[in-house]
mmCIF file of C-alpha atoms and ligand atoms in Angstrom:
data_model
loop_
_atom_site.group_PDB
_atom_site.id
_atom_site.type_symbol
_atom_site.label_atom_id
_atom_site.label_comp_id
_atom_site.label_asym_id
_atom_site.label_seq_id
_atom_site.Cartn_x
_atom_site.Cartn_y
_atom_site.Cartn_z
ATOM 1 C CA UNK A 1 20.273 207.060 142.380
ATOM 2 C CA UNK A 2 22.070 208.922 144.794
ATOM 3 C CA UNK A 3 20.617 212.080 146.046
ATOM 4 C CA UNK A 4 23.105 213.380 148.002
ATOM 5 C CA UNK A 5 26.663 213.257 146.341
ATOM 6 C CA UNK A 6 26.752 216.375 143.557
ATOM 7 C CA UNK A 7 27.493 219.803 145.184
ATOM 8 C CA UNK A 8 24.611 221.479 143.674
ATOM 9 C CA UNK A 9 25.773 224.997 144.153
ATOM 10 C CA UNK A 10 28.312 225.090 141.598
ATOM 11 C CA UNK A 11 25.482 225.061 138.785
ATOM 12 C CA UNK A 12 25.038 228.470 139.037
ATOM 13 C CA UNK A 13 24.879 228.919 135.376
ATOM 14 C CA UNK A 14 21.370 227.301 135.182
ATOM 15 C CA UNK A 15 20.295 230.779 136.663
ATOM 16 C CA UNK A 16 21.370 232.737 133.606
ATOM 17 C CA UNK A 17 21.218 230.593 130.584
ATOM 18 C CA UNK A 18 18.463 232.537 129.114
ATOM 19 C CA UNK A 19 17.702 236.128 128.732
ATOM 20 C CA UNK A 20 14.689 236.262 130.499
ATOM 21 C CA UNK A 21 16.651 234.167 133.493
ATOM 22 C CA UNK A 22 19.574 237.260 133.294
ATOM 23 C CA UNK A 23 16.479 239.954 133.971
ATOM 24 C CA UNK A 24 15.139 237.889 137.325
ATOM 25 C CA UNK A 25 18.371 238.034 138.730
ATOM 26 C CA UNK A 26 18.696 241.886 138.429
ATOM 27 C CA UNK A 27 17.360 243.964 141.264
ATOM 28 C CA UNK A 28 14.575 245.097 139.714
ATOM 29 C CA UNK A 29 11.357 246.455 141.416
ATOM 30 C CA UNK A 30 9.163 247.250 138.114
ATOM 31 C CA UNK A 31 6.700 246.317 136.407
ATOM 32 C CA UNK A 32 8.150 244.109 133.329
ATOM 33 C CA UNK A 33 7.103 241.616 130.756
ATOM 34 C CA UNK A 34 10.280 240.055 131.339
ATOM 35 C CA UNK A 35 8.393 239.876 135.204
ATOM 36 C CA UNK A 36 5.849 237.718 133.928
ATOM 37 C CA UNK A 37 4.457 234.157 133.986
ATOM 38 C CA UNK A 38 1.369 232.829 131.970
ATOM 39 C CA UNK A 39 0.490 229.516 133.454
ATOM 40 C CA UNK A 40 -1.293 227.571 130.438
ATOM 41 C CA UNK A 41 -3.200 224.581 131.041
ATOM 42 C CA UNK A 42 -2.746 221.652 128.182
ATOM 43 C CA UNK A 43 -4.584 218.980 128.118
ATOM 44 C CA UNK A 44 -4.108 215.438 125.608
ATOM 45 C CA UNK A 45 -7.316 216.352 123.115
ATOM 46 C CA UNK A 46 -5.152 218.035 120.880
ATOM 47 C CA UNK A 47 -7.649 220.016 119.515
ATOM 48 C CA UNK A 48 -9.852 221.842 122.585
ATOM 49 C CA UNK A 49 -9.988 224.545 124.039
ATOM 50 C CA UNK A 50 -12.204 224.179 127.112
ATOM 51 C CA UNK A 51 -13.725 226.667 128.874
ATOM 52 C CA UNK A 52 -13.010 226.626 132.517
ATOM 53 C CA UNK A 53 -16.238 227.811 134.623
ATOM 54 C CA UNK A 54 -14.550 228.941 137.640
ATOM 55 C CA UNK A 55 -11.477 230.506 136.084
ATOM 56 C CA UNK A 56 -13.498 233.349 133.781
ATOM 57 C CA UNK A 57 -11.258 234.050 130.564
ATOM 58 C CA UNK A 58 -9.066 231.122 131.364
ATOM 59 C CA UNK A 59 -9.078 227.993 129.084
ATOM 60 C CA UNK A 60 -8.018 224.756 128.482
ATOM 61 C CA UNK A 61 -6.079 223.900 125.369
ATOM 62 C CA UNK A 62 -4.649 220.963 123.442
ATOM 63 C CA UNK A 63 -1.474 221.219 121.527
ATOM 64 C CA UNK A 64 -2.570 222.113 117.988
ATOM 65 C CA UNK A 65 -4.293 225.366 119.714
ATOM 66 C CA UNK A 66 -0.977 226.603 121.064
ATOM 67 C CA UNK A 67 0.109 228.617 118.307
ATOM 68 C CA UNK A 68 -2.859 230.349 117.412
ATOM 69 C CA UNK A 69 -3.250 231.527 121.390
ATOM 70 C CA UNK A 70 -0.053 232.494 121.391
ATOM 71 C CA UNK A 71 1.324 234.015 118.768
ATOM 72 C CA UNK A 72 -0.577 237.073 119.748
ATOM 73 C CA UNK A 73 0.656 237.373 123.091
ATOM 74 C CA UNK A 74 4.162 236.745 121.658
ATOM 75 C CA UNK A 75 3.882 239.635 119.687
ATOM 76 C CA UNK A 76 2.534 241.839 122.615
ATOM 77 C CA UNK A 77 6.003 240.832 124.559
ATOM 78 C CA UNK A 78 5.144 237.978 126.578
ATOM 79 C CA UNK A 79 8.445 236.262 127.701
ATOM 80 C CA UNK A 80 7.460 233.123 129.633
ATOM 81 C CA UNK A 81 4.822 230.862 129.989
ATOM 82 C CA UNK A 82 4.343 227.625 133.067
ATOM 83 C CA UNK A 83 2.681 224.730 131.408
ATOM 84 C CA UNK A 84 0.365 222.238 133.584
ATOM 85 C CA UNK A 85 -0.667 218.622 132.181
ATOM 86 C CA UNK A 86 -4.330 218.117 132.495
ATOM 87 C CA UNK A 87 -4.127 214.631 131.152
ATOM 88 C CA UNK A 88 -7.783 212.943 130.306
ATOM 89 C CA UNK A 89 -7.358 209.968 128.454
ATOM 90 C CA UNK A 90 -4.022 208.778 129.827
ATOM 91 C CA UNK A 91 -3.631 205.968 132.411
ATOM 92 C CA UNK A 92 -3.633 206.903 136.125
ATOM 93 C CA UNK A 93 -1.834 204.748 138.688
ATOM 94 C CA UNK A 94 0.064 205.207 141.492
ATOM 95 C CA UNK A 95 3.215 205.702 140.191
ATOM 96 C CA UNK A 96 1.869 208.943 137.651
ATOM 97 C CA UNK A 97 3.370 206.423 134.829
ATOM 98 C CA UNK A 98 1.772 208.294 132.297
ATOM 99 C CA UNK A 99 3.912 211.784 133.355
ATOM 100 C CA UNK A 100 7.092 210.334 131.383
ATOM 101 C CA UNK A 101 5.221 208.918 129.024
ATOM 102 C CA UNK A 102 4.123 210.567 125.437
ATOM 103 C CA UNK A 103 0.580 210.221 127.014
ATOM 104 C CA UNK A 104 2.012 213.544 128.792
ATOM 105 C CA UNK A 105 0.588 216.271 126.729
ATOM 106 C CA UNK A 106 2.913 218.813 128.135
ATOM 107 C CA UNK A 107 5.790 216.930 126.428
ATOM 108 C CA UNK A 108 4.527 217.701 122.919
ATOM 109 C CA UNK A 109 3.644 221.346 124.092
ATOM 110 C CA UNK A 110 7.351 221.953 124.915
ATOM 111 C CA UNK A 111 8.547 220.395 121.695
ATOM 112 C CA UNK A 112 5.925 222.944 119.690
ATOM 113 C CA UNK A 113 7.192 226.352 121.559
ATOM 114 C CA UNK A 114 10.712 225.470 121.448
ATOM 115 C CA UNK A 115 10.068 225.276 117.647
ATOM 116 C CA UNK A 116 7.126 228.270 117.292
ATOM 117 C CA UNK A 117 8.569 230.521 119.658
ATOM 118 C CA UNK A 118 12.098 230.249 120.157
ATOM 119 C CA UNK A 119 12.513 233.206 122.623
ATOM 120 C CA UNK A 120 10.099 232.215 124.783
ATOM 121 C CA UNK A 121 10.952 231.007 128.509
ATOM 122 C CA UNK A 122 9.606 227.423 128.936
ATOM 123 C CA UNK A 123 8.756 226.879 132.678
ATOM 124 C CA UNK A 124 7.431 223.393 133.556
ATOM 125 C CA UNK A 125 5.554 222.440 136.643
ATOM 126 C CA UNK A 126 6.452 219.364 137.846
ATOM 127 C CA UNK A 127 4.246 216.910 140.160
ATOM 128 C CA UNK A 128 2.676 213.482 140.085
ATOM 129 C CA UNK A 129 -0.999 214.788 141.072
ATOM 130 C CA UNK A 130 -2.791 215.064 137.802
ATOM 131 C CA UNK A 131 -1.086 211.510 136.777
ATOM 132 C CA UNK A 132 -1.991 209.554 139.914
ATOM 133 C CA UNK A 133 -4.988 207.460 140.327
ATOM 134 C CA UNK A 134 -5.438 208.924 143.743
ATOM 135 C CA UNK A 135 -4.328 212.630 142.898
ATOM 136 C CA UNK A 136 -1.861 212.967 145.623
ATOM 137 C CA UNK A 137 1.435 214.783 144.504
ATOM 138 C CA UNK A 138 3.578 211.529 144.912
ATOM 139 C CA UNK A 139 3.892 207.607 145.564
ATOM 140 C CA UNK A 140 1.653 205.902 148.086
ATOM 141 C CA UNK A 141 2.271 202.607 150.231
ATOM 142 C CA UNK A 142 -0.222 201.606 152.933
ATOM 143 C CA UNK A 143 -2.105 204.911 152.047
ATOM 144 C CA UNK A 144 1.011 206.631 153.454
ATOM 145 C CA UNK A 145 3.372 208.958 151.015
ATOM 146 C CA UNK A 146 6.246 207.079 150.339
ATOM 147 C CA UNK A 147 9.155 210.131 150.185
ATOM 148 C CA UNK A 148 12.230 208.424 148.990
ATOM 149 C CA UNK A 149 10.282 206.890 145.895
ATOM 150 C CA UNK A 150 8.503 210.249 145.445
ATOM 151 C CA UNK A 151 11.421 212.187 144.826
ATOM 152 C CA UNK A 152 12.961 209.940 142.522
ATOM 153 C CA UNK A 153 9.913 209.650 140.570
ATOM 154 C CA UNK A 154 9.531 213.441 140.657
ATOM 155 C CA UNK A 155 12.930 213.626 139.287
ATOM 156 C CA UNK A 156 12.580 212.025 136.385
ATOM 157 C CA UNK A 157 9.645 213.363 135.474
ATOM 158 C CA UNK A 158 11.741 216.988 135.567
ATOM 159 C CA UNK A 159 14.617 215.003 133.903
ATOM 160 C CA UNK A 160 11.796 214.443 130.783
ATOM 161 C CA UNK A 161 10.878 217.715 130.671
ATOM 162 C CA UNK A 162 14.028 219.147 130.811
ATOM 163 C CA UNK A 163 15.162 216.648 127.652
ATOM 164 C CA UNK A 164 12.511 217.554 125.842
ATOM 165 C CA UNK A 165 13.415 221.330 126.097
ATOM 166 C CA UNK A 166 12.114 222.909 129.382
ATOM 167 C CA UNK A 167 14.141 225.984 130.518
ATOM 168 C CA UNK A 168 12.478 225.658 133.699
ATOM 169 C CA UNK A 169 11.322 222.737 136.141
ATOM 170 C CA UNK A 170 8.939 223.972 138.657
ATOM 171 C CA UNK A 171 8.569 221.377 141.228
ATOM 172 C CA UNK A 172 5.086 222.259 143.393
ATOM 173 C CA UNK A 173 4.564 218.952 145.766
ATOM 174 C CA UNK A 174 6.600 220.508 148.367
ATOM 175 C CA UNK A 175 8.058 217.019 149.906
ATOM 176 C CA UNK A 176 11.574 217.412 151.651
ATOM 177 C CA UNK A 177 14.574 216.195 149.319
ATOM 178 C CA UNK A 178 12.820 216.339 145.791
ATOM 179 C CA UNK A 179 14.949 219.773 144.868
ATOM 180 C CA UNK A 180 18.333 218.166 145.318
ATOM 181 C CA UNK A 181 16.642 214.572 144.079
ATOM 182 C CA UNK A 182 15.900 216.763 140.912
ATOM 183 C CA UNK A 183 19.408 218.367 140.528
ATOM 184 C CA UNK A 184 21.187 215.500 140.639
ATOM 185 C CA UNK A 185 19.008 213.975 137.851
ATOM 186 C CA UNK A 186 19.434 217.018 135.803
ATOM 187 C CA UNK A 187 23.437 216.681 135.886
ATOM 188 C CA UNK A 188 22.822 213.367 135.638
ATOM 189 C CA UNK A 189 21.364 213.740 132.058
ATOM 190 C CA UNK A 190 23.733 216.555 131.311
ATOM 191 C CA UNK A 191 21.215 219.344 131.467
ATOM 192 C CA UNK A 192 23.159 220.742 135.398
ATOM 193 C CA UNK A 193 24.065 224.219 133.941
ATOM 194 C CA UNK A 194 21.142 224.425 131.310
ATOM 195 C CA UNK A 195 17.796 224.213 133.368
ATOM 196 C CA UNK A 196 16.873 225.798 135.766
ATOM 197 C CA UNK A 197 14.902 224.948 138.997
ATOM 198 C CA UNK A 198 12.245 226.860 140.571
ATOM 199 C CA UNK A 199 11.370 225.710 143.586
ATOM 200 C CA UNK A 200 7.606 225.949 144.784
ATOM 201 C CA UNK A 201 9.057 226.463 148.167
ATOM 202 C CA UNK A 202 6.597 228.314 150.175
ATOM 203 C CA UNK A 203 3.124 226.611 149.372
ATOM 204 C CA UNK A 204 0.622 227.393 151.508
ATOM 205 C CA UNK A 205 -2.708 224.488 152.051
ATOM 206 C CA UNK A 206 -4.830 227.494 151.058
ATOM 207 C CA UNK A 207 -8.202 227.989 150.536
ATOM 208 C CA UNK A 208 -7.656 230.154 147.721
ATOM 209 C CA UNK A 209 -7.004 227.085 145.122
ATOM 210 C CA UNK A 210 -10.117 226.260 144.587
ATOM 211 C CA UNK A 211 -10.922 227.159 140.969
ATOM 212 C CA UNK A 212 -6.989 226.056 139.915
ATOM 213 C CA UNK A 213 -8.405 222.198 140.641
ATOM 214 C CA UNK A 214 -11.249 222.683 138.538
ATOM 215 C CA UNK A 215 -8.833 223.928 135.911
ATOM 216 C CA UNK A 216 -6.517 220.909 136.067
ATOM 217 C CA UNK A 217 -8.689 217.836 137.475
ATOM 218 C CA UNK A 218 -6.424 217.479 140.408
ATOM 219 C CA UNK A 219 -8.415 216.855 143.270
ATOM 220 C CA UNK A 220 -7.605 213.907 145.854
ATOM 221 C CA UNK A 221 -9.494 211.241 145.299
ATOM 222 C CA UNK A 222 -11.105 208.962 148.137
ATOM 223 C CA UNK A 223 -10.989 211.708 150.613
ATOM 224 C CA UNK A 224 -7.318 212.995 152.223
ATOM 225 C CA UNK A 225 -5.983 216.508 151.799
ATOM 226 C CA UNK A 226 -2.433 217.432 151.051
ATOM 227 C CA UNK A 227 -2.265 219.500 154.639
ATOM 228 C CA UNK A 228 0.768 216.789 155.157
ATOM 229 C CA UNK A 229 3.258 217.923 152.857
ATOM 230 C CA UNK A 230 1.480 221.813 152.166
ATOM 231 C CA UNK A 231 2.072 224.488 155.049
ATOM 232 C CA UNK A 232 -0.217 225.571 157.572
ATOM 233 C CA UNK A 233 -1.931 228.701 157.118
ATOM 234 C CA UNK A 234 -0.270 230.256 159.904
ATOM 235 C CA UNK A 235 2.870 229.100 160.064
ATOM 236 C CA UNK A 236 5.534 231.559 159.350
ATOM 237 C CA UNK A 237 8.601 229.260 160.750
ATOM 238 C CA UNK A 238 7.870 226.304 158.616
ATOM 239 C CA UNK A 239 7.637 228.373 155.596
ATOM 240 C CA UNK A 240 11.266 230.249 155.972
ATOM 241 C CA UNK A 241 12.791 226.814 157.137
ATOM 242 C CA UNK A 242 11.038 225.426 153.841
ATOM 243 C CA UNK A 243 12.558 228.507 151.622
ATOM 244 C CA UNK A 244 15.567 227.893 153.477
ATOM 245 C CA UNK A 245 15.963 223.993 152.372
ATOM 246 C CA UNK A 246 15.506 224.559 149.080
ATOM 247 C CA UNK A 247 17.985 227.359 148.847
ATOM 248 C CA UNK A 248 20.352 224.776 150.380
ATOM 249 C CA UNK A 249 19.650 221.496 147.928
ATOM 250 C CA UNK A 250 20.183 223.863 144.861
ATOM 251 C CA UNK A 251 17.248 225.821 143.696
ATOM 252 C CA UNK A 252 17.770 228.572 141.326
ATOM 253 C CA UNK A 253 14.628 230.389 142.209
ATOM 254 C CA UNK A 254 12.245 230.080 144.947
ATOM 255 C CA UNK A 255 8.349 230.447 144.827
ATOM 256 C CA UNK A 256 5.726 231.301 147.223
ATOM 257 C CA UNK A 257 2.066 230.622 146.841
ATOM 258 C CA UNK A 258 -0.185 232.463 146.983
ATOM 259 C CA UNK A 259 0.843 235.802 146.950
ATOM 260 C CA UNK A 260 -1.839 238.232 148.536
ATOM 261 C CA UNK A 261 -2.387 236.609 151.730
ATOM 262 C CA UNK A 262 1.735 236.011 151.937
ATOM 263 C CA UNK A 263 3.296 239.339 151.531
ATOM 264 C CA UNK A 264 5.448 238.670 154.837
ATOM 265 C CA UNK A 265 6.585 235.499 153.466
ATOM 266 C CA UNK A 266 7.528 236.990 150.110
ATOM 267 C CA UNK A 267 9.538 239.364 151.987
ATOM 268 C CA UNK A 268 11.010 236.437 153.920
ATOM 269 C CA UNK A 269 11.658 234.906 150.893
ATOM 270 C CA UNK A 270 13.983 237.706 150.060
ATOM 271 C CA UNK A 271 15.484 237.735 153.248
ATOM 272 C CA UNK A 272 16.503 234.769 153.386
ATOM 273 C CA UNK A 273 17.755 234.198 150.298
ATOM 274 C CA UNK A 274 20.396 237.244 151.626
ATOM 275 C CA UNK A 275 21.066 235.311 155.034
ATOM 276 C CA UNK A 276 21.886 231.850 153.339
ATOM 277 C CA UNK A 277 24.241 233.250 150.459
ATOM 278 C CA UNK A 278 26.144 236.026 151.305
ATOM 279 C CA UNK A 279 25.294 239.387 149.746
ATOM 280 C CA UNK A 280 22.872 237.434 147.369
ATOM 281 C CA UNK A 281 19.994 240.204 147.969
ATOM 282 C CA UNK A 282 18.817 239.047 143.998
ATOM 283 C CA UNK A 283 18.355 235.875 144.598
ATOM 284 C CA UNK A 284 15.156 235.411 142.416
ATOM 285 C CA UNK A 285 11.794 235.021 144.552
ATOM 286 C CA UNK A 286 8.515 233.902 142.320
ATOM 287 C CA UNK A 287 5.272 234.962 143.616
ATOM 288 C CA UNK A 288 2.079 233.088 142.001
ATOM 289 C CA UNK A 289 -0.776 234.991 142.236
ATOM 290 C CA UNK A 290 -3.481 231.805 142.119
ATOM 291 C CA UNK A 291 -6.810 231.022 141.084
ATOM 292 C CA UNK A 292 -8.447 231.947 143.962
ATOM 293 C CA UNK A 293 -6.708 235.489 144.396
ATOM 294 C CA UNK A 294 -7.480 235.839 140.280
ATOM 295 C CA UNK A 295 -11.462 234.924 140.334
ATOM 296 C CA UNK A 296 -11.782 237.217 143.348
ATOM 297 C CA UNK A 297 -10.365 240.279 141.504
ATOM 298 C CA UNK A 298 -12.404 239.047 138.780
ATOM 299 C CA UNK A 299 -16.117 239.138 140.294
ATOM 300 C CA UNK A 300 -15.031 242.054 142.770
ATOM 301 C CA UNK A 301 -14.427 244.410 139.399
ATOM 302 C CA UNK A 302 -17.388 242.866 137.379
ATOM 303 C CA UNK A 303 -19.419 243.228 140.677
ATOM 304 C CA UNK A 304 -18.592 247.196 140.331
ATOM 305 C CA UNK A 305 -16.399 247.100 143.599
ATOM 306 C CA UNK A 306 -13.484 248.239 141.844
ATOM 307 C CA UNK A 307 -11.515 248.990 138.301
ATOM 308 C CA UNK A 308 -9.958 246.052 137.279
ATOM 309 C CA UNK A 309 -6.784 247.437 135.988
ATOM 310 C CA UNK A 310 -6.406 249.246 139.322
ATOM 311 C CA UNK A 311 -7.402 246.600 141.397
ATOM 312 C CA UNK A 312 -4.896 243.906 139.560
ATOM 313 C CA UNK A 313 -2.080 246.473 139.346
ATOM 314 C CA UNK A 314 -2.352 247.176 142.979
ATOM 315 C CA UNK A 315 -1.879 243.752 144.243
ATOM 316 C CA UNK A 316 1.184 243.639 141.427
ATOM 317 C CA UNK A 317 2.572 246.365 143.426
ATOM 318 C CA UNK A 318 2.060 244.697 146.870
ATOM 319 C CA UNK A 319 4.165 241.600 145.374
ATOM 320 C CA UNK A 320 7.260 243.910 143.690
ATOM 321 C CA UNK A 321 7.026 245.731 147.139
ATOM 322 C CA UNK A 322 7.309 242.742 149.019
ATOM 323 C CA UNK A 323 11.016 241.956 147.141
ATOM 324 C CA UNK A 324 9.296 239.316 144.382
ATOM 325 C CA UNK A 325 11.172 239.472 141.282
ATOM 326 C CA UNK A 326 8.935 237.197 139.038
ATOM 327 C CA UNK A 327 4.788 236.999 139.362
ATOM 328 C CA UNK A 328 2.696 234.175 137.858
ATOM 329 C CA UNK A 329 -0.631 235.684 136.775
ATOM 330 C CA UNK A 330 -3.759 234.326 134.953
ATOM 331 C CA UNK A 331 -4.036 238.550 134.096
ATOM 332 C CA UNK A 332 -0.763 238.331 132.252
ATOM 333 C CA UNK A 333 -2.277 238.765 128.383
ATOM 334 C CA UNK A 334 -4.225 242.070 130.116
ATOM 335 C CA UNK A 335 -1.361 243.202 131.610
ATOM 336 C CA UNK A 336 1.038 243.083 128.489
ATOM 337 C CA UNK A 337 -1.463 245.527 126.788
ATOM 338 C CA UNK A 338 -1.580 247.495 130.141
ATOM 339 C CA UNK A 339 2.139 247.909 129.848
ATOM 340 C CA UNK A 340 1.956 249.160 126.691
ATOM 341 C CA UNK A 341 -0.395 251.793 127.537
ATOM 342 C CA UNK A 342 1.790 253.009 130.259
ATOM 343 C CA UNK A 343 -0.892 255.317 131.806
ATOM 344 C CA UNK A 344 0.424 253.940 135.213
ATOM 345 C CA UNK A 345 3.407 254.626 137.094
ATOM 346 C CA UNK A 346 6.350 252.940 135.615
ATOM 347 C CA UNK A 347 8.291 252.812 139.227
ATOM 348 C CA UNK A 348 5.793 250.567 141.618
HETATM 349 ZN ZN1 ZN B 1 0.632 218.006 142.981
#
């Protein structure tokens, strides 16, 4: 496959296929349910629903649970939901076989929604991690990450998603090439102009992940970290060269991760998504709020140290102030209902 031939940027109409799409591209700075992400863990019994002890209120679920968790929040205006394979039973290897395989429980998840809820915004994250043997986010050789075969595989594991009806592939391994590796498959297989990529651009090798492991299995195994293809802590540079890259192999959106300890990069995020296409001050930045940043909201308002509803919809406001257009949020079914109430102010 070539990864470098298709001039990405003409596929501008993956940005605005769907409704939801249309609203992240406006310049808006309130709160909205078109705003927000549930991230949904699925895993391959089709029947659980697991509790996850470090992510209070947050569960796994298999497939035939999907419509019963849903259909609620559907009716209380949720608009978009990221689904994560937490694969139990499936063979791991090296090459995350299993991801394009119908051992991939997120593949029968998208084929449900698209059916159940047909207005609902399908995101998809994309990576190799929970499908490895050695839970690293791509190929090995010699115990090295092997990028070129990485990329490839991580593009057609976004070119199965997006066949099986993902609006959205949501790439989060971070490795240099994969966006334009991935947009190249999708014209490839004639979905160009009808899914859209969000980039996890901006990922930070942060502390604050924690509980989101426990949640999806996806440790590394045998010892390693990804510090080699997540970004430092502290570095500012890499991250806007990193939001810059993906802007320039084709992404639709970008994404940085997390969001409370990255406000500045957020805002970066926005900036430079007006430096590298002219007069494109909408170009859609994602913020995910993660585990970490959720359980510590979580025990700081059962603790007594705050309200939650405050607490949450002050850090909202911190991300919409910083220029994101989109946030991922475990609190997403709380803050539908929160909406509705509209004791808050509607302009953050
Ligand atoms: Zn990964």
């Amino acid at each position: 496959m070539k990864t470098n031939s298709i001039p990405t940027t003409s596929y501008l109409h993956s940005s605005f296929g769907h409704p939801v799409l249309r609203s992240w591209s406006e310049l808006n700075t309130n709160l909205t349910k078109e705003s927000l992400i549930y991230p949904l863990f699925i895993t391959d019994d089709a029947n659980a629903v697991e509790e996850i002890k470090s992510l209070p209120d947050v569960y796994r679920y298999g497939v035939n649970k999907l419509e019963e968790v849903l259909t609620p929040l559907v009716r209380k205006g949720l608009k978009s939901v990221i689904l994560f394979g937490v694969p139990k039973t499936a063979k791991k290897d090296n090459f995350g076989t299993s991801a394009t395989s119908e051992a991939n429980p997120v593949l029968p998840a998208i084929r449900l929604l698209r059916k159940k809820f047909s207005e609902l915004l399908i995101c998809c994250d994309v990576c190799l991690c929970a499908y490895t043997d050695h839970g690293h986010c791509g190929i090995l050789k010699d115990g090295e990450l092997e990028n070129i075969a990485s990329i490839q595989r991580l593009a057609e594991v976004a070119g199965t998603y997006a066949l099986a009806g993902a609006h959205v592939v949501a790439p989060s391994d971070m490795m240099d090439g994969r966006i334009l590796a991935i947009k190249n498959e999708l014209i490839r297989i004639g979905k160009g102009s009808k899914t859209a990529l969000m980039s996890y651009s901006a990922k930070f090798a942060s502390s604050f992940y924690g509980p989101f492991r426990d949640a999806a299995e996806s440790g590394v195994k045998g010892g390693g970290d990804r510090k080699c293809y997540q970004l430092p802590v502290g570095s500012r540079g890499l991250a806007r060269r990193a939001l810059q890259r993906d802007m320039a192999e084709g992404a639709d959106m970008v994404m940085v991760k997390p969001g409370g300890p990255y406000l500045d990069i957020i805002r970066d995020g926005k900036v430079t998504g007006k430096l590298t296409r002219e007069l494109c001050t909408n170009y859609p930045v994602a913020v995910y709020q993660v585990s970490g940043e959720y359980a510590m909201l979580w025990h700081g308002a059962k603790n007594g140290v705050f309200d939650l509803k405050v607490g949450v919809l002050e850090s909202l406001t911190s991300f919409y102030r910083a220029g994101a257009n989109v946030i991922i949020t475990y609190y997403t079914p709380k803050i539908l209902e929160w909406i509705d109430e509209r004791n808050y102010p509607s302009k953050l």
